[in-house]
Amino acid sequence: MPDIARRVVSIFKQKFSREPLVIRAPGRINLIGEHTDYNEGYVLPAAIDRAIYYAMAPSGTERCNIYSALNPGEAWVNYLMGVMDGFERKGLPIHGVDCVFGGDIPVGGGLSSSAALCNGFGFGLNELYKCGLDPLALAKISQYAEHEFAGLLCGLMDQYASLFGERNAALLLDCRSQKHEVIPVHLTDHFLLLVDTKVKHSLASSAYNERREACEEGVKIIRQRNKGVSSLRDVSRTLLHEHRDRMSEDIFIKCLYVVDEIQRTLQGAEFLKLGQLVEFGKLMYDTHWGLSQAYEVSCVELDYLVALAEEEKITGARMMGGGFGGCTINLAQNDKAESFKEKVIRQYAANFNIQPEFYLVNLVDGVSLMDGKSETL
Ligand code: GLA
């Protein structure tokens, strides 16, 4: 059990003097398929070995006593209230909990700490009160919390990946059917290196919601003449071009990015299956520049890091997640990684006066119970 999980359990025992249920809820990366989930497209995420840990037990009353071992900041309260509300709206018989949580997912790093936060809490409630929800239902409650209590109209990717993740694999998730195919990830002489820009620009969530609206607007226009179209998943390049004159240039460009990215994701999954990492890496760069120039959700810090990776001939790199900050994901050759890191440290700091951070990630199983009792604390 990682130190932080041990600490969470130990704080729980000090405060509540009994044995808790212990839950691990991982963060996620996304290999490719960005801003496609809310368009019923495909994504290729994976759960990672950074997580939020919960120690939980029924409080015996309707009251919740919750302690955070995370860094200061109270934003988490909203998310947990959102999850509780999600259970209550379904009429599920939940009551109060005693709870301590903490973890090692960098907050604001684009690794879905909020999805992990919600999933872990929901998973715990589901276990403690025997609600019988399946992981997909839990993912949707977490998404509901994000929509209604944090105001981000996100897709389902983050919550889904954190719950369904599998060791050494990514999930090719079809966001329309909400089912996935497991794609084994064999990195051979590469590894996945995240570089954290350490910035999170404030327009992130409003711009995210605006992009979603732009896609919906595009679909609405196409639907006027093609009734069978209900999302950008149904739109080909050709079809989009046929309607180009009926929409603003901005909407056209945004929709085109999504239509292309859905195809790139399917193609990327094929390359991964075949172990064609170089081809996969090229797609990552295409995605990045699409997100930056067409979809306009990048920022100078992310663009800088991706350009540097390209210059250093790193196999693949791109911004990851919603955008406007957070991490780049790099598919880096083992023998290039150290010199790349050194360059990033020197140049990024010199340009932005910010010390970037690096995270090496391994792909792990989704949310699970941990054995808290066997640990000597
Ligand atoms: C955020 C959202 C996801 C997804 C990505 C972009 O992480 O929570 O649903 O839309 O951005 O791919």
Tab-separated table of C-alpha atoms and ligand atoms in Angstrom:
chain	number	residue	atom	x	y	z
A	1	MET	CA	0.000	0.000	0.000
A	2	PRO	CA	1.495	3.399	-0.922
A	3	ASP	CA	2.448	5.696	1.951
A	4	ILE	CA	-0.355	8.111	1.282
A	5	ALA	CA	-2.950	5.317	1.459
A	6	ARG	CA	-1.430	4.122	4.695
A	7	ARG	CA	-1.659	7.643	6.036
A	8	VAL	CA	-5.307	7.930	5.058
A	9	VAL	CA	-6.123	4.684	6.875
A	10	SER	CA	-4.131	5.677	9.917
A	11	ILE	CA	-5.871	9.073	10.176
A	12	PHE	CA	-9.202	7.299	9.838
A	13	LYS	CA	-8.384	4.926	12.687
A	14	GLN	CA	-7.235	7.766	14.921
A	15	LYS	CA	-10.368	9.768	14.300
A	16	PHE	CA	-12.995	7.086	14.209
A	17	SER	CA	-11.452	4.159	16.131
A	18	ARG	CA	-12.561	1.404	13.800
A	19	GLU	CA	-11.712	-0.426	10.624
A	20	PRO	CA	-12.631	1.335	7.397
A	21	LEU	CA	-13.282	0.121	3.915
A	22	VAL	CA	-10.272	1.221	1.821
A	23	ILE	CA	-10.691	2.245	-1.789
A	24	ARG	CA	-8.215	3.158	-4.510
A	25	ALA	CA	-9.483	5.368	-7.321
A	26	PRO	CA	-6.889	6.032	-10.043
A	27	GLY	CA	-6.393	9.058	-12.274
A	28	ARG	CA	-6.192	8.630	-16.025
A	29	ILE	CA	-4.202	9.502	-19.090
A	30	ASN	CA	-5.552	9.629	-22.602
A	31	LEU	CA	-3.381	8.300	-25.419
A	32	ILE	CA	-5.466	9.801	-28.191
A	33	GLY	CA	-9.053	10.930	-28.842
A	34	GLU	CA	-9.368	14.385	-27.315
A	35	HIS	CA	-12.646	16.299	-27.187
A	36	THR	CA	-14.350	13.413	-28.929
A	37	ASP	CA	-16.167	11.876	-25.955
A	38	TYR	CA	-18.996	14.411	-25.800
A	39	ASN	CA	-19.414	13.956	-29.554
A	40	GLU	CA	-20.141	10.237	-29.194
A	41	GLY	CA	-16.770	9.449	-30.733
A	42	TYR	CA	-13.900	7.232	-29.591
A	43	VAL	CA	-11.249	7.830	-26.938
A	44	LEU	CA	-8.238	5.774	-25.849
A	45	PRO	CA	-7.623	6.418	-22.142
A	46	ALA	CA	-6.011	4.309	-19.409
A	47	ALA	CA	-5.995	4.350	-15.608
A	48	ILE	CA	-2.622	5.232	-14.053
A	49	ASP	CA	-0.670	4.482	-10.908
A	50	ARG	CA	-1.617	7.708	-9.216
A	51	ALA	CA	-4.768	7.625	-7.205
A	52	ILE	CA	-7.067	9.010	-4.562
A	53	TYR	CA	-7.472	6.713	-1.569
A	54	TYR	CA	-10.511	6.593	0.649
A	55	ALA	CA	-11.029	5.111	4.088
A	56	MET	CA	-14.772	4.984	4.745
A	57	ALA	CA	-17.353	3.510	7.084
A	58	PRO	CA	-21.023	4.238	7.821
A	59	SER	CA	-21.319	7.028	10.395
A	60	GLY	CA	-24.404	5.472	11.920
A	61	THR	CA	-26.349	8.707	11.401
A	62	GLU	CA	-27.340	10.923	8.472
A	63	ARG	CA	-24.269	13.029	9.065
A	64	CYS	CA	-21.078	12.860	6.981
A	65	ASN	CA	-17.740	13.493	8.686
A	66	ILE	CA	-15.192	13.911	5.945
A	67	TYR	CA	-11.514	14.819	6.254
A	68	SER	CA	-9.174	15.598	3.417
A	69	ALA	CA	-5.497	14.720	3.617
A	70	LEU	CA	-4.999	16.551	0.319
A	71	ASN	CA	-3.460	19.974	0.045
A	72	PRO	CA	-5.644	22.851	1.205
A	73	GLY	CA	-8.627	23.851	-0.849
A	74	GLU	CA	-12.241	23.071	-0.298
A	75	ALA	CA	-13.342	22.493	-3.889
A	76	TRP	CA	-13.630	18.765	-3.165
A	77	VAL	CA	-16.686	19.335	-0.990
A	78	ASN	CA	-18.779	20.192	-4.032
A	79	TYR	CA	-17.805	17.037	-5.836
A	80	LEU	CA	-18.670	14.808	-2.920
A	81	MET	CA	-21.992	16.553	-2.427
A	82	GLY	CA	-22.617	16.018	-6.114
A	83	VAL	CA	-22.004	12.286	-5.780
A	84	MET	CA	-24.323	12.032	-2.767
A	85	ASP	CA	-26.963	13.964	-4.648
A	86	GLY	CA	-26.557	11.601	-7.593
A	87	PHE	CA	-27.275	8.615	-5.324
A	88	GLU	CA	-30.214	10.350	-3.676
A	89	ARG	CA	-31.786	11.264	-6.982
A	90	LYS	CA	-31.785	7.627	-7.908
A	91	GLY	CA	-33.624	6.943	-4.668
A	92	LEU	CA	-30.786	4.808	-3.322
A	93	PRO	CA	-30.766	4.140	0.428
A	94	ILE	CA	-27.556	5.871	1.485
A	95	HIS	CA	-26.814	7.403	4.888
A	96	GLY	CA	-23.949	9.304	6.492
A	97	VAL	CA	-20.315	8.238	6.292
A	98	ASP	CA	-17.135	8.777	8.248
A	99	CYS	CA	-14.449	9.292	5.679
A	100	VAL	CA	-10.814	10.287	5.165
A	101	PHE	CA	-9.229	10.648	1.744
A	102	GLY	CA	-5.944	11.702	0.200
A	103	GLY	CA	-3.856	10.873	-2.820
A	104	ASP	CA	-1.036	11.618	-5.197
A	105	ILE	CA	-2.799	12.792	-8.349
A	106	PRO	CA	-1.610	16.342	-8.980
A	107	VAL	CA	-4.682	18.581	-8.772
A	108	GLY	CA	-5.171	20.702	-11.908
A	109	GLY	CA	-2.678	18.575	-13.826
A	110	GLY	CA	-5.284	17.206	-16.220
A	111	LEU	CA	-5.002	13.696	-14.781
A	112	SER	CA	-8.640	13.646	-13.706
A	113	SER	CA	-8.195	13.987	-10.000
A	114	SER	CA	-11.817	15.111	-9.795
A	115	ALA	CA	-13.100	12.018	-11.598
A	116	ALA	CA	-11.042	9.863	-9.226
A	117	LEU	CA	-12.379	11.831	-6.275
A	118	CYS	CA	-15.979	11.224	-7.328
A	119	ASN	CA	-15.478	7.628	-8.404
A	120	GLY	CA	-13.782	6.615	-5.173
A	121	PHE	CA	-16.493	8.175	-3.034
A	122	GLY	CA	-19.296	6.718	-5.148
A	123	PHE	CA	-17.640	3.300	-5.132
A	124	GLY	CA	-17.439	3.466	-1.338
A	125	LEU	CA	-21.080	4.492	-0.904
A	126	ASN	CA	-22.144	1.745	-3.282
A	127	GLU	CA	-20.228	-0.846	-1.249
A	128	LEU	CA	-21.170	0.394	2.193
A	129	TYR	CA	-24.860	0.693	1.466
A	130	LYS	CA	-25.111	-2.205	-0.965
A	131	CYS	CA	-26.723	-0.126	-3.686
A	132	GLY	CA	-25.853	-2.616	-6.399
A	133	LEU	CA	-24.737	-0.032	-8.982
A	134	ASP	CA	-22.495	-1.254	-11.776
A	135	PRO	CA	-19.344	0.681	-12.761
A	136	LEU	CA	-21.083	2.410	-15.672
A	137	ALA	CA	-23.784	3.749	-13.358
A	138	LEU	CA	-21.072	4.935	-10.957
A	139	ALA	CA	-19.252	6.682	-13.806
A	140	LYS	CA	-22.452	8.495	-14.715
A	141	ILE	CA	-23.024	9.653	-11.156
A	142	SER	CA	-19.482	11.062	-11.103
A	143	GLN	CA	-20.151	12.803	-14.400
A	144	TYR	CA	-23.380	14.193	-12.975
A	145	ALA	CA	-21.417	15.635	-10.029
A	146	GLU	CA	-18.993	17.311	-12.425
A	147	HIS	CA	-21.829	18.764	-14.523
A	148	GLU	CA	-24.127	19.923	-11.752
A	149	PHE	CA	-21.751	20.734	-8.917
A	150	ALA	CA	-18.628	21.909	-10.770
A	151	GLY	CA	-20.236	23.302	-13.925
A	152	LEU	CA	-18.017	21.442	-16.385
A	153	LEU	CA	-20.114	19.775	-19.069
A	154	CYS	CA	-17.597	16.997	-19.507
A	155	GLY	CA	-17.961	13.757	-21.430
A	156	LEU	CA	-17.668	10.360	-19.784
A	157	MET	CA	-14.054	9.505	-20.612
A	158	ASP	CA	-12.351	10.360	-17.317
A	159	GLN	CA	-14.855	8.709	-15.020
A	160	TYR	CA	-15.071	5.650	-17.261
A	161	ALA	CA	-11.307	5.182	-17.573
A	162	SER	CA	-10.747	5.473	-13.843
A	163	LEU	CA	-13.384	2.789	-13.179
A	164	PHE	CA	-12.761	0.348	-16.031
A	165	GLY	CA	-8.978	0.685	-16.469
A	166	GLU	CA	-6.892	-2.465	-16.953
A	167	ARG	CA	-3.258	-3.148	-16.170
A	168	ASN	CA	-0.883	-2.483	-19.071
A	169	ALA	CA	-3.742	-1.644	-21.366
A	170	ALA	CA	-5.737	1.250	-22.739
A	171	LEU	CA	-9.477	1.245	-23.388
A	172	LEU	CA	-10.811	1.978	-26.819
A	173	LEU	CA	-14.059	3.430	-25.541
A	174	ASP	CA	-16.934	3.948	-27.905
A	175	CYS	CA	-18.674	6.878	-26.274
A	176	ARG	CA	-21.873	6.134	-28.151
A	177	SER	CA	-22.399	2.542	-27.043
A	178	GLN	CA	-20.463	3.205	-23.806
A	179	LYS	CA	-18.576	-0.033	-24.247
A	180	HIS	CA	-14.865	-0.563	-24.660
A	181	GLU	CA	-12.320	-2.833	-26.214
A	182	VAL	CA	-9.161	-3.500	-24.206
A	183	ILE	CA	-6.057	-2.579	-26.195
A	184	PRO	CA	-2.853	-3.998	-24.678
A	185	VAL	CA	-0.090	-1.408	-24.569
A	186	HIS	CA	3.380	-2.785	-25.243
A	187	LEU	CA	5.792	0.078	-25.107
A	188	THR	CA	8.978	-1.964	-25.609
A	189	ASP	CA	11.739	0.680	-25.848
A	190	HIS	CA	9.438	3.591	-24.995
A	191	PHE	CA	7.675	4.907	-21.951
A	192	LEU	CA	4.961	7.372	-21.160
A	193	LEU	CA	6.256	10.570	-19.688
A	194	LEU	CA	3.956	13.376	-18.619
A	195	VAL	CA	5.299	16.884	-18.412
A	196	ASP	CA	3.238	19.161	-16.189
A	197	THR	CA	3.178	22.764	-17.392
A	198	LYS	CA	2.069	23.763	-13.887
A	199	VAL	CA	-0.387	26.194	-15.377
A	200	LYS	CA	-4.155	26.097	-15.496
A	201	HIS	CA	-5.590	29.069	-17.323
A	202	SER	CA	-8.797	30.360	-15.888
A	203	LEU	CA	-10.854	30.138	-19.057
A	204	ALA	CA	-10.506	26.356	-19.055
A	205	SER	CA	-14.010	25.366	-18.039
A	206	SER	CA	-15.943	28.118	-19.815
A	207	ALA	CA	-13.989	27.487	-23.032
A	208	TYR	CA	-14.623	23.762	-22.654
A	209	ASN	CA	-18.368	24.315	-22.478
A	210	GLU	CA	-18.172	26.680	-25.466
A	211	ARG	CA	-16.440	24.030	-27.579
A	212	ARG	CA	-19.165	21.598	-26.721
A	213	GLU	CA	-21.758	24.141	-27.814
A	214	ALA	CA	-19.929	24.768	-31.088
A	215	CYS	CA	-20.078	21.044	-31.870
A	216	GLU	CA	-23.764	20.923	-31.011
A	217	GLU	CA	-24.422	23.910	-33.216
A	218	GLY	CA	-22.674	22.176	-36.126
A	219	VAL	CA	-24.767	19.047	-35.598
A	220	LYS	CA	-27.957	21.110	-35.465
A	221	ILE	CA	-27.202	22.695	-38.824
A	222	ILE	CA	-26.395	19.371	-40.493
A	223	ARG	CA	-29.475	17.737	-38.961
A	224	GLN	CA	-31.793	20.255	-40.589
A	225	ARG	CA	-31.150	18.419	-43.854
A	226	ASN	CA	-29.874	15.054	-42.635
A	227	LYS	CA	-32.233	13.745	-40.007
A	228	GLY	CA	-30.132	10.670	-39.283
A	229	VAL	CA	-27.333	12.760	-37.783
A	230	SER	CA	-27.439	13.042	-34.011
A	231	SER	CA	-23.804	13.792	-33.177
A	232	LEU	CA	-20.479	14.419	-34.912
A	233	ARG	CA	-19.952	10.668	-34.746
A	234	ASP	CA	-22.397	10.451	-37.656
A	235	VAL	CA	-20.598	13.077	-39.718
A	236	SER	CA	-17.941	12.327	-42.312
A	237	ARG	CA	-15.533	14.852	-43.778
A	238	THR	CA	-17.549	14.821	-47.004
A	239	LEU	CA	-20.846	15.443	-45.235
A	240	LEU	CA	-19.344	18.250	-43.202
A	241	HIS	CA	-17.970	19.878	-46.346
A	242	GLU	CA	-21.402	19.700	-47.966
A	243	HIS	CA	-22.726	21.915	-45.179
A	244	ARG	CA	-19.748	24.218	-44.936
A	245	ASP	CA	-21.548	27.226	-46.435
A	246	ARG	CA	-24.401	26.875	-43.980
A	247	MET	CA	-22.267	27.362	-40.882
A	248	SER	CA	-19.758	29.873	-39.636
A	249	GLU	CA	-16.137	29.201	-40.481
A	250	ASP	CA	-15.398	28.803	-36.778
A	251	ILE	CA	-17.998	26.083	-36.291
A	252	PHE	CA	-16.818	24.327	-39.424
A	253	ILE	CA	-13.204	24.278	-38.227
A	254	LYS	CA	-14.128	23.017	-34.761
A	255	CYS	CA	-16.328	20.250	-36.177
A	256	LEU	CA	-13.679	19.250	-38.694
A	257	TYR	CA	-11.158	18.783	-35.917
A	258	VAL	CA	-13.545	16.428	-34.089
A	259	VAL	CA	-14.455	14.456	-37.217
A	260	ASP	CA	-10.743	13.930	-37.952
A	261	GLU	CA	-9.881	13.114	-34.360
A	262	ILE	CA	-12.478	10.342	-34.220
A	263	GLN	CA	-10.772	8.716	-37.221
A	264	ARG	CA	-7.298	9.295	-35.758
A	265	THR	CA	-8.346	7.492	-32.599
A	266	LEU	CA	-9.501	4.399	-34.481
A	267	GLN	CA	-6.338	4.483	-36.547
A	268	GLY	CA	-4.227	4.974	-33.415
A	269	ALA	CA	-5.780	1.932	-31.750
A	270	GLU	CA	-4.852	-0.145	-34.818
A	271	PHE	CA	-1.261	1.095	-34.731
A	272	LEU	CA	-1.012	0.259	-31.047
A	273	LYS	CA	-2.311	-3.247	-31.637
A	274	LEU	CA	0.357	-3.712	-34.290
A	275	GLY	CA	3.061	-2.233	-32.088
A	276	GLN	CA	3.627	0.579	-34.595
A	277	LEU	CA	4.678	3.200	-32.102
A	278	VAL	CA	6.296	5.562	-34.580
A	279	GLU	CA	3.081	5.794	-36.596
A	280	PHE	CA	1.126	6.204	-33.391
A	281	GLY	CA	3.439	9.004	-32.311
A	282	LYS	CA	2.828	10.903	-35.546
A	283	LEU	CA	-0.880	10.841	-34.856
A	284	MET	CA	-0.240	12.295	-31.414
A	285	TYR	CA	1.476	15.291	-32.985
A	286	ASP	CA	-1.377	15.685	-35.482
A	287	THR	CA	-3.831	15.682	-32.607
A	288	HIS	CA	-1.833	18.278	-30.763
A	289	TRP	CA	-1.627	20.752	-33.603
A	290	GLY	CA	-5.302	20.177	-34.323
A	291	LEU	CA	-6.173	20.961	-30.727
A	292	SER	CA	-3.933	23.990	-30.790
A	293	GLN	CA	-4.697	25.584	-34.152
A	294	ALA	CA	-8.171	24.346	-35.066
A	295	TYR	CA	-9.887	23.513	-31.797
A	296	GLU	CA	-8.013	26.254	-29.929
A	297	VAL	CA	-7.796	24.653	-26.506
A	298	SER	CA	-4.021	24.689	-26.099
A	299	CYS	CA	-1.848	27.443	-24.628
A	300	VAL	CA	1.683	28.740	-25.165
A	301	GLU	CA	3.137	26.555	-22.425
A	302	LEU	CA	1.697	23.338	-23.900
A	303	ASP	CA	2.648	24.313	-27.444
A	304	TYR	CA	6.160	25.068	-26.289
A	305	LEU	CA	6.602	21.639	-24.697
A	306	VAL	CA	5.212	19.804	-27.712
A	307	ALA	CA	7.394	21.794	-30.127
A	308	LEU	CA	10.405	20.961	-27.968
A	309	ALA	CA	9.513	17.253	-28.054
A	310	GLU	CA	9.197	17.455	-31.832
A	311	GLU	CA	12.569	19.175	-32.095
A	312	GLU	CA	14.131	16.470	-29.930
A	313	LYS	CA	12.572	13.785	-32.124
A	314	ILE	CA	10.508	12.299	-29.328
A	315	THR	CA	8.264	9.655	-30.941
A	316	GLY	CA	4.993	11.327	-29.990
A	317	ALA	CA	3.750	14.214	-27.861
A	318	ARG	CA	0.611	16.233	-27.382
A	319	MET	CA	-1.391	18.160	-24.857
A	320	MET	CA	-3.724	15.933	-22.899
A	321	GLY	CA	-7.232	16.402	-21.534
A	322	GLY	CA	-9.438	19.471	-21.726
A	323	GLY	CA	-6.583	21.903	-22.383
A	324	PHE	CA	-5.444	25.398	-21.330
A	325	GLY	CA	-2.804	23.876	-19.094
A	326	GLY	CA	-2.117	20.596	-17.358
A	327	CYS	CA	0.222	18.040	-18.872
A	328	THR	CA	1.638	16.985	-22.175
A	329	ILE	CA	1.848	13.248	-22.754
A	330	ASN	CA	5.042	12.075	-24.394
A	331	LEU	CA	5.705	8.718	-25.959
A	332	ALA	CA	9.423	8.876	-25.359
A	333	GLN	CA	12.228	6.553	-26.423
A	334	ASN	CA	14.080	5.175	-23.388
A	335	ASP	CA	17.412	6.472	-24.601
A	336	LYS	CA	16.164	9.981	-25.382
A	337	ALA	CA	14.211	10.637	-22.242
A	338	GLU	CA	16.971	11.928	-19.993
A	339	SER	CA	18.332	14.483	-22.435
A	340	PHE	CA	14.778	15.560	-23.250
A	341	LYS	CA	13.994	16.067	-19.584
A	342	GLU	CA	17.128	18.124	-19.068
A	343	LYS	CA	16.266	20.304	-22.022
A	344	VAL	CA	12.735	20.810	-20.786
A	345	ILE	CA	13.909	21.760	-17.325
A	346	ARG	CA	16.354	24.319	-18.663
A	347	GLN	CA	14.342	25.852	-21.448
A	348	TYR	CA	10.853	25.773	-19.982
A	349	ALA	CA	12.062	27.437	-16.818
A	350	ALA	CA	13.977	30.032	-18.819
A	351	ASN	CA	10.947	30.879	-20.952
A	352	PHE	CA	8.148	30.800	-18.450
A	353	ASN	CA	9.863	31.077	-15.120
A	354	ILE	CA	8.088	27.931	-13.986
A	355	GLN	CA	9.615	24.657	-12.881
A	356	PRO	CA	7.840	21.888	-14.816
A	357	GLU	CA	7.212	18.500	-13.245
A	358	PHE	CA	7.584	15.025	-14.725
A	359	TYR	CA	5.458	11.990	-14.045
A	360	LEU	CA	6.305	8.550	-15.316
A	361	VAL	CA	3.099	6.589	-15.497
A	362	ASN	CA	2.203	2.925	-15.518
A	363	LEU	CA	-1.172	1.627	-16.597
A	364	VAL	CA	-3.184	-0.049	-13.869
A	365	ASP	CA	-6.594	-1.525	-13.018
A	366	GLY	CA	-9.562	0.719	-12.350
A	367	VAL	CA	-11.162	1.608	-8.994
A	368	SER	CA	-10.930	-1.215	-6.481
A	369	LEU	CA	-11.160	-2.113	-2.833
A	370	MET	CA	-7.876	-2.447	-0.990
A	371	ASP	CA	-7.126	-4.647	1.928
A	372	GLY	CA	-6.779	-2.085	4.709
A	373	LYS	CA	-6.753	-4.577	7.554
A	374	SER	CA	-3.702	-6.565	6.577
A	375	GLU	CA	-1.545	-3.458	6.841
A	376	THR	CA	0.460	-2.892	9.979
A	377	LEU	CA	0.146	0.784	10.590
B	1	GLA	C1	-11.788	16.660	-19.977
B	1	GLA	C2	-13.199	16.095	-19.877
B	1	GLA	C3	-13.344	14.829	-20.723
B	1	GLA	C4	-12.868	15.058	-22.154
B	1	GLA	C5	-11.502	15.757	-22.166
B	1	GLA	C6	-11.084	16.165	-23.545
B	1	GLA	O1	-10.862	15.775	-19.417
B	1	GLA	O2	-13.502	15.787	-18.532
B	1	GLA	O3	-14.686	14.392	-20.704
B	1	GLA	O4	-13.798	15.777	-22.895
B	1	GLA	O5	-11.460	16.896	-21.328
B	1	GLA	O6	-10.891	15.057	-24.341
